Amino acid sequence: MPHSQTSAPRDSLTGVRLARGASPWLLPTVATAAVSLLRARRSGAAKAVAGPATALAAGMLWFFRDPEREITRGRVISPADGVVQSIMPWKDGRTRVAIFMSPLNVHVNRAPLSGTVTSVEHVPGGFVPAFNKESENNERVVWHFDTELGDIEMIQIAGAVARRIVPYVPQGTKVEQGDRVGLIRFGSRVDLYLPEGVEVDVEVGQKTVAGVTRIDRD
């Protein structure tokens, strides 16, 4: 049985910032809330809009939070906050760990190992719910990292709501384990492929925290 992993984020209370790439969604929402609140005393229509707009703006601020993390040291750490949806052996000997991210999770993904980004490929596709098996054909970004364990593949998969993936670093970038590498807006999925011979130390249904939960076993 896998040993116990951290199931709740060890976020810094003073280190929360907003995710890069949130502006196209966040700024219009916050602006609408601010204007409607200013006009609420003089306009019934503005007053009616102010409540829902403020609630939506607050929700957006929560959705796009990007907390600082105390990065766990281990061979492979989780690239995403979420729940382990499946663990599957692959034909080439690798093991795929699929992590489902709900709209309430932090949506910033992190490098599972230190290394060099050798490929960042955007693949067009559909937008079925990320927990659906057919989501493997969704819009996605395929990452490859050259690491001490060899080539590591990570795939960011868009969901029914998440229709935009924002890579933060280009091909050729050297990243440290736990560095932020991209954002998936709203609920989605991240698949991580472990090389042959690397044992998984999480289980289906387990919560993961990006940069904190260790995925493999010594």
PDB file of C-alpha atoms in Angstrom:
ATOM      1  CA  MET A   1       0.000   0.000   0.000  1.00  0.00           C
ATOM      2  CA  PRO A   2       1.258   3.533  -0.715  1.00  0.00           C
ATOM      3  CA  HIS A   3       2.351   5.443   2.342  1.00  0.00           C
ATOM      4  CA  SER A   4       0.440   8.506   3.459  1.00  0.00           C
ATOM      5  CA  GLN A   5       0.965  11.614   1.348  1.00  0.00           C
ATOM      6  CA  THR A   6       0.184  15.235   2.077  1.00  0.00           C
ATOM      7  CA  SER A   7      -3.479  15.759   1.206  1.00  0.00           C
ATOM      8  CA  ALA A   8      -3.860  19.477   1.981  1.00  0.00           C
ATOM      9  CA  PRO A   9      -1.854  22.356   0.522  1.00  0.00           C
ATOM     10  CA  ARG A  10       0.929  23.774   2.687  1.00  0.00           C
ATOM     11  CA  ASP A  11       0.280  27.229   1.286  1.00  0.00           C
ATOM     12  CA  SER A  12       1.911  30.313   2.752  1.00  0.00           C
ATOM     13  CA  LEU A  13      -0.671  32.552   4.399  1.00  0.00           C
ATOM     14  CA  THR A  14       1.070  35.620   2.992  1.00  0.00           C
ATOM     15  CA  GLY A  15       2.229  34.160  -0.318  1.00  0.00           C
ATOM     16  CA  VAL A  16      -0.962  34.052  -2.378  1.00  0.00           C
ATOM     17  CA  ARG A  17      -0.870  35.791  -5.720  1.00  0.00           C
ATOM     18  CA  LEU A  18      -2.977  35.662  -8.876  1.00  0.00           C
ATOM     19  CA  ALA A  19      -2.088  33.277 -11.676  1.00  0.00           C
ATOM     20  CA  ARG A  20      -0.521  34.586 -14.854  1.00  0.00           C
ATOM     21  CA  GLY A  21      -3.003  34.284 -17.698  1.00  0.00           C
ATOM     22  CA  ALA A  22      -6.062  35.078 -15.559  1.00  0.00           C
ATOM     23  CA  SER A  23      -6.495  38.665 -16.785  1.00  0.00           C
ATOM     24  CA  PRO A  24      -8.839  38.050 -19.766  1.00  0.00           C
ATOM     25  CA  TRP A  25     -11.364  36.466 -17.394  1.00  0.00           C
ATOM     26  CA  LEU A  26     -10.652  38.346 -14.198  1.00  0.00           C
ATOM     27  CA  LEU A  27     -10.354  42.005 -15.245  1.00  0.00           C
ATOM     28  CA  PRO A  28     -13.788  42.352 -16.947  1.00  0.00           C
ATOM     29  CA  THR A  29     -15.477  40.622 -14.010  1.00  0.00           C
ATOM     30  CA  VAL A  30     -13.801  42.790 -11.372  1.00  0.00           C
ATOM     31  CA  ALA A  31     -14.443  45.947 -13.439  1.00  0.00           C
ATOM     32  CA  THR A  32     -18.141  45.114 -13.767  1.00  0.00           C
ATOM     33  CA  ALA A  33     -18.419  44.521 -10.022  1.00  0.00           C
ATOM     34  CA  ALA A  34     -16.613  47.768  -9.198  1.00  0.00           C
ATOM     35  CA  VAL A  35     -18.716  49.916 -11.551  1.00  0.00           C
ATOM     36  CA  SER A  36     -22.013  48.381 -10.433  1.00  0.00           C
ATOM     37  CA  LEU A  37     -21.103  48.934  -6.750  1.00  0.00           C
ATOM     38  CA  LEU A  38     -20.264  52.597  -7.402  1.00  0.00           C
ATOM     39  CA  ARG A  39     -23.559  53.182  -9.200  1.00  0.00           C
ATOM     40  CA  ALA A  40     -25.727  51.044  -6.924  1.00  0.00           C
ATOM     41  CA  ARG A  41     -26.941  53.963  -4.756  1.00  0.00           C
ATOM     42  CA  ARG A  42     -28.248  55.882  -7.753  1.00  0.00           C
ATOM     43  CA  SER A  43     -29.441  53.078 -10.022  1.00  0.00           C
ATOM     44  CA  GLY A  44     -31.773  50.194  -9.314  1.00  0.00           C
ATOM     45  CA  ALA A  45     -30.384  48.287 -12.291  1.00  0.00           C
ATOM     46  CA  ALA A  46     -26.827  48.720 -11.039  1.00  0.00           C
ATOM     47  CA  LYS A  47     -27.891  47.607  -7.570  1.00  0.00           C
ATOM     48  CA  ALA A  48     -29.412  44.446  -9.024  1.00  0.00           C
ATOM     49  CA  VAL A  49     -26.166  43.705 -10.884  1.00  0.00           C
ATOM     50  CA  ALA A  50     -23.836  44.578  -8.001  1.00  0.00           C
ATOM     51  CA  GLY A  51     -24.547  41.512  -5.845  1.00  0.00           C
ATOM     52  CA  PRO A  52     -24.092  38.795  -8.499  1.00  0.00           C
ATOM     53  CA  ALA A  53     -21.167  40.649 -10.097  1.00  0.00           C
ATOM     54  CA  THR A  54     -19.340  40.982  -6.772  1.00  0.00           C
ATOM     55  CA  ALA A  55     -19.931  37.318  -5.966  1.00  0.00           C
ATOM     56  CA  LEU A  56     -18.617  36.307  -9.398  1.00  0.00           C
ATOM     57  CA  ALA A  57     -15.553  38.536  -8.999  1.00  0.00           C
ATOM     58  CA  ALA A  58     -14.822  36.992  -5.603  1.00  0.00           C
ATOM     59  CA  GLY A  59     -15.171  33.533  -7.147  1.00  0.00           C
ATOM     60  CA  MET A  60     -12.775  34.460  -9.949  1.00  0.00           C
ATOM     61  CA  LEU A  61     -10.202  35.715  -7.437  1.00  0.00           C
ATOM     62  CA  TRP A  62     -10.452  32.363  -5.652  1.00  0.00           C
ATOM     63  CA  PHE A  63     -10.289  30.314  -8.861  1.00  0.00           C
ATOM     64  CA  PHE A  64      -7.175  32.118 -10.075  1.00  0.00           C
ATOM     65  CA  ARG A  65      -5.221  32.093  -6.810  1.00  0.00           C
ATOM     66  CA  ASP A  66      -1.614  31.020  -7.127  1.00  0.00           C
ATOM     67  CA  PRO A  67      -0.206  30.317  -3.644  1.00  0.00           C
ATOM     68  CA  GLU A  68       3.433  29.938  -2.829  1.00  0.00           C
ATOM     69  CA  ARG A  69       4.375  26.386  -1.893  1.00  0.00           C
ATOM     70  CA  GLU A  70       7.084  24.732   0.170  1.00  0.00           C
ATOM     71  CA  ILE A  71       8.309  22.346  -2.523  1.00  0.00           C
ATOM     72  CA  THR A  72       8.759  18.722  -1.468  1.00  0.00           C
ATOM     73  CA  ARG A  73      12.018  17.088  -2.501  1.00  0.00           C
ATOM     74  CA  GLY A  74      11.693  13.705  -4.174  1.00  0.00           C
ATOM     75  CA  ARG A  75      12.263  12.187  -7.581  1.00  0.00           C
ATOM     76  CA  VAL A  76       8.775  12.996  -8.949  1.00  0.00           C
ATOM     77  CA  ILE A  77       6.251  15.388  -7.397  1.00  0.00           C
ATOM     78  CA  SER A  78       2.683  16.142  -8.404  1.00  0.00           C
ATOM     79  CA  PRO A  79       2.279  18.685 -11.208  1.00  0.00           C
ATOM     80  CA  ALA A  80      -1.315  19.459 -10.207  1.00  0.00           C
ATOM     81  CA  ASP A  81      -3.736  19.989  -7.359  1.00  0.00           C
ATOM     82  CA  GLY A  82      -6.601  17.508  -7.619  1.00  0.00           C
ATOM     83  CA  VAL A  83      -7.557  13.876  -7.175  1.00  0.00           C
ATOM     84  CA  VAL A  84      -5.858  10.849  -8.729  1.00  0.00           C
ATOM     85  CA  GLN A  85      -8.405   9.670 -11.279  1.00  0.00           C
ATOM     86  CA  SER A  86      -6.579   6.652 -12.651  1.00  0.00           C
ATOM     87  CA  ILE A  87      -3.234   4.831 -12.644  1.00  0.00           C
ATOM     88  CA  MET A  88      -2.633   2.840 -15.813  1.00  0.00           C
ATOM     89  CA  PRO A  89       0.299   0.811 -17.130  1.00  0.00           C
ATOM     90  CA  TRP A  90       1.151   1.839 -20.686  1.00  0.00           C
ATOM     91  CA  LYS A  91       2.200  -0.423 -23.550  1.00  0.00           C
ATOM     92  CA  ASP A  92       5.700   1.048 -23.637  1.00  0.00           C
ATOM     93  CA  GLY A  93       6.321   0.225 -19.966  1.00  0.00           C
ATOM     94  CA  ARG A  94       5.498   3.637 -18.582  1.00  0.00           C
ATOM     95  CA  THR A  95       2.748   4.292 -16.030  1.00  0.00           C
ATOM     96  CA  ARG A  96       0.197   7.053 -16.536  1.00  0.00           C
ATOM     97  CA  VAL A  97      -1.070   8.902 -13.469  1.00  0.00           C
ATOM     98  CA  ALA A  98      -4.140  11.006 -14.318  1.00  0.00           C
ATOM     99  CA  ILE A  99      -5.045  13.825 -11.930  1.00  0.00           C
ATOM    100  CA  PHE A 100      -8.489  15.427 -12.165  1.00  0.00           C
ATOM    101  CA  MET A 101      -8.668  19.120 -11.262  1.00  0.00           C
ATOM    102  CA  SER A 102     -12.035  20.512 -10.164  1.00  0.00           C
ATOM    103  CA  PRO A 103     -12.979  24.210 -10.537  1.00  0.00           C
ATOM    104  CA  LEU A 104     -12.145  24.635  -6.835  1.00  0.00           C
ATOM    105  CA  ASN A 105      -8.520  23.520  -7.189  1.00  0.00           C
ATOM    106  CA  VAL A 106      -5.535  25.768  -7.881  1.00  0.00           C
ATOM    107  CA  HIS A 107      -5.161  25.700 -11.673  1.00  0.00           C
ATOM    108  CA  VAL A 108      -1.435  26.459 -11.937  1.00  0.00           C
ATOM    109  CA  ASN A 109       0.632  23.404 -12.852  1.00  0.00           C
ATOM    110  CA  ARG A 110       4.231  22.801 -11.779  1.00  0.00           C
ATOM    111  CA  ALA A 111       7.255  20.917 -13.104  1.00  0.00           C
ATOM    112  CA  PRO A 112       7.301  17.362 -11.680  1.00  0.00           C
ATOM    113  CA  LEU A 113      11.115  17.180 -11.929  1.00  0.00           C
ATOM    114  CA  SER A 114      14.043  19.471 -12.604  1.00  0.00           C
ATOM    115  CA  GLY A 115      15.209  19.427 -16.203  1.00  0.00           C
ATOM    116  CA  THR A 116      14.970  21.059 -19.600  1.00  0.00           C
ATOM    117  CA  VAL A 117      11.709  21.563 -21.498  1.00  0.00           C
ATOM    118  CA  THR A 118      12.378  19.779 -24.789  1.00  0.00           C
ATOM    119  CA  SER A 119       8.900  20.152 -26.287  1.00  0.00           C
ATOM    120  CA  VAL A 120       5.681  22.117 -25.732  1.00  0.00           C
ATOM    121  CA  GLU A 121       3.047  21.072 -28.272  1.00  0.00           C
ATOM    122  CA  HIS A 122      -0.494  22.391 -28.497  1.00  0.00           C
ATOM    123  CA  VAL A 123      -2.927  19.767 -29.850  1.00  0.00           C
ATOM    124  CA  PRO A 124      -6.435  20.904 -30.907  1.00  0.00           C
ATOM    125  CA  GLY A 125      -9.374  18.779 -29.786  1.00  0.00           C
ATOM    126  CA  GLY A 126     -12.776  18.646 -28.114  1.00  0.00           C
ATOM    127  CA  PHE A 127     -14.048  19.865 -24.761  1.00  0.00           C
ATOM    128  CA  VAL A 128     -15.851  16.964 -23.087  1.00  0.00           C
ATOM    129  CA  PRO A 129     -15.722  16.825 -19.248  1.00  0.00           C
ATOM    130  CA  ALA A 130     -12.195  16.058 -18.041  1.00  0.00           C
ATOM    131  CA  PHE A 131     -13.383  13.083 -15.959  1.00  0.00           C
ATOM    132  CA  ASN A 132     -14.739  11.425 -19.121  1.00  0.00           C
ATOM    133  CA  LYS A 133     -12.593   8.791 -20.869  1.00  0.00           C
ATOM    134  CA  GLU A 134     -13.099  10.626 -24.174  1.00  0.00           C
ATOM    135  CA  SER A 135     -11.319  13.643 -22.687  1.00  0.00           C
ATOM    136  CA  GLU A 136      -8.062  12.105 -23.967  1.00  0.00           C
ATOM    137  CA  ASN A 137      -9.077  13.647 -27.306  1.00  0.00           C
ATOM    138  CA  ASN A 138      -9.665  17.095 -25.792  1.00  0.00           C
ATOM    139  CA  GLU A 139      -7.717  20.266 -26.450  1.00  0.00           C
ATOM    140  CA  ARG A 140      -4.361  19.729 -24.745  1.00  0.00           C
ATOM    141  CA  VAL A 141      -0.742  20.770 -24.388  1.00  0.00           C
ATOM    142  CA  VAL A 142       1.881  18.007 -24.421  1.00  0.00           C
ATOM    143  CA  TRP A 143       5.087  18.666 -22.480  1.00  0.00           C
ATOM    144  CA  HIS A 144       8.362  16.742 -22.558  1.00  0.00           C
ATOM    145  CA  PHE A 145      11.099  17.280 -19.977  1.00  0.00           C
ATOM    146  CA  ASP A 146      14.666  15.988 -20.228  1.00  0.00           C
ATOM    147  CA  THR A 147      15.408  14.931 -16.634  1.00  0.00           C
ATOM    148  CA  GLU A 148      17.687  12.683 -14.591  1.00  0.00           C
ATOM    149  CA  LEU A 149      15.091   9.922 -15.154  1.00  0.00           C
ATOM    150  CA  GLY A 150      15.111  10.494 -18.894  1.00  0.00           C
ATOM    151  CA  ASP A 151      12.201  11.858 -20.902  1.00  0.00           C
ATOM    152  CA  ILE A 152       9.157  12.738 -18.793  1.00  0.00           C
ATOM    153  CA  GLU A 153       5.859  13.443 -20.554  1.00  0.00           C
ATOM    154  CA  MET A 154       3.134  15.588 -19.014  1.00  0.00           C
ATOM    155  CA  ILE A 155      -0.164  16.473 -20.683  1.00  0.00           C
ATOM    156  CA  GLN A 156      -2.454  19.354 -19.712  1.00  0.00           C
ATOM    157  CA  ILE A 157      -5.984  18.502 -20.851  1.00  0.00           C
ATOM    158  CA  ALA A 158      -8.781  21.053 -21.171  1.00  0.00           C
ATOM    159  CA  GLY A 159     -12.246  20.149 -19.872  1.00  0.00           C
ATOM    160  CA  ALA A 160     -15.818  21.185 -20.667  1.00  0.00           C
ATOM    161  CA  VAL A 161     -15.293  24.577 -18.991  1.00  0.00           C
ATOM    162  CA  ALA A 162     -11.517  24.953 -19.283  1.00  0.00           C
ATOM    163  CA  ARG A 163     -11.028  25.969 -22.904  1.00  0.00           C
ATOM    164  CA  ARG A 164      -7.700  27.687 -22.633  1.00  0.00           C
ATOM    165  CA  ILE A 165      -4.318  26.321 -21.585  1.00  0.00           C
ATOM    166  CA  VAL A 166      -1.597  28.897 -20.988  1.00  0.00           C
ATOM    167  CA  PRO A 167       2.009  27.613 -21.077  1.00  0.00           C
ATOM    168  CA  TYR A 168       4.359  29.774 -19.034  1.00  0.00           C
ATOM    169  CA  VAL A 169       7.712  28.604 -20.383  1.00  0.00           C
ATOM    170  CA  PRO A 170       8.891  27.796 -23.920  1.00  0.00           C
ATOM    171  CA  GLN A 171      10.893  24.911 -25.311  1.00  0.00           C
ATOM    172  CA  GLY A 172      14.517  25.046 -24.192  1.00  0.00           C
ATOM    173  CA  THR A 173      13.785  26.445 -20.735  1.00  0.00           C
ATOM    174  CA  LYS A 174      15.570  24.883 -17.778  1.00  0.00           C
ATOM    175  CA  VAL A 175      13.152  24.414 -14.888  1.00  0.00           C
ATOM    176  CA  GLU A 176      13.583  23.454 -11.269  1.00  0.00           C
ATOM    177  CA  GLN A 177      11.302  20.905  -9.643  1.00  0.00           C
ATOM    178  CA  GLY A 178       8.125  22.673  -8.556  1.00  0.00           C
ATOM    179  CA  ASP A 179       8.513  25.655 -10.899  1.00  0.00           C
ATOM    180  CA  ARG A 180       5.271  26.960 -12.374  1.00  0.00           C
ATOM    181  CA  VAL A 181       5.011  25.878 -16.011  1.00  0.00           C
ATOM    182  CA  GLY A 182       1.437  26.647 -17.052  1.00  0.00           C
ATOM    183  CA  LEU A 183      -2.207  27.341 -16.267  1.00  0.00           C
ATOM    184  CA  ILE A 184      -5.415  25.531 -17.188  1.00  0.00           C
ATOM    185  CA  ARG A 185      -8.443  27.753 -16.687  1.00  0.00           C
ATOM    186  CA  PHE A 186     -11.110  26.106 -14.522  1.00  0.00           C
ATOM    187  CA  GLY A 187     -11.642  22.318 -14.183  1.00  0.00           C
ATOM    188  CA  SER A 188      -9.406  20.019 -16.200  1.00  0.00           C
ATOM    189  CA  ARG A 189      -6.926  17.140 -16.038  1.00  0.00           C
ATOM    190  CA  VAL A 190      -3.177  16.563 -15.991  1.00  0.00           C
ATOM    191  CA  ASP A 191      -1.620  13.257 -17.062  1.00  0.00           C
ATOM    192  CA  LEU A 192       1.905  12.365 -15.967  1.00  0.00           C
ATOM    193  CA  TYR A 193       3.813   9.438 -17.493  1.00  0.00           C
ATOM    194  CA  LEU A 194       6.369   7.786 -15.214  1.00  0.00           C
ATOM    195  CA  PRO A 195       9.265   5.911 -16.851  1.00  0.00           C
ATOM    196  CA  GLU A 196       9.488   2.124 -16.731  1.00  0.00           C
ATOM    197  CA  GLY A 197      10.826   0.956 -13.380  1.00  0.00           C
ATOM    198  CA  VAL A 198       9.523   3.938 -11.407  1.00  0.00           C
ATOM    199  CA  GLU A 199       6.952   2.775  -8.840  1.00  0.00           C
ATOM    200  CA  VAL A 200       3.851   4.832  -8.126  1.00  0.00           C
ATOM    201  CA  ASP A 201       3.279   5.883  -4.518  1.00  0.00           C
ATOM    202  CA  VAL A 202      -0.198   7.382  -4.803  1.00  0.00           C
ATOM    203  CA  GLU A 203      -3.538   5.625  -5.241  1.00  0.00           C
ATOM    204  CA  VAL A 204      -6.801   6.291  -7.054  1.00  0.00           C
ATOM    205  CA  GLY A 205      -8.955   8.738  -5.113  1.00  0.00           C
ATOM    206  CA  GLN A 206      -6.021  10.328  -3.304  1.00  0.00           C
ATOM    207  CA  LYS A 207      -5.774  14.115  -3.193  1.00  0.00           C
ATOM    208  CA  THR A 208      -2.636  15.667  -4.622  1.00  0.00           C
ATOM    209  CA  VAL A 209      -1.030  19.055  -4.153  1.00  0.00           C
ATOM    210  CA  ALA A 210       1.164  20.514  -6.898  1.00  0.00           C
ATOM    211  CA  GLY A 211       4.757  20.757  -5.729  1.00  0.00           C
ATOM    212  CA  VAL A 212       3.993  18.979  -2.449  1.00  0.00           C
ATOM    213  CA  THR A 213       2.661  15.447  -2.994  1.00  0.00           C
ATOM    214  CA  ARG A 214       5.279  12.918  -4.059  1.00  0.00           C
ATOM    215  CA  ILE A 215       4.141  10.654  -6.897  1.00  0.00           C
ATOM    216  CA  ASP A 216       6.849   7.974  -6.931  1.00  0.00           C
ATOM    217  CA  ARG A 217       8.382   5.610  -4.352  1.00  0.00           C
ATOM    218  CA  ASP A 218      12.095   5.134  -3.570  1.00  0.00           C
TER     219      ASP A 218
END
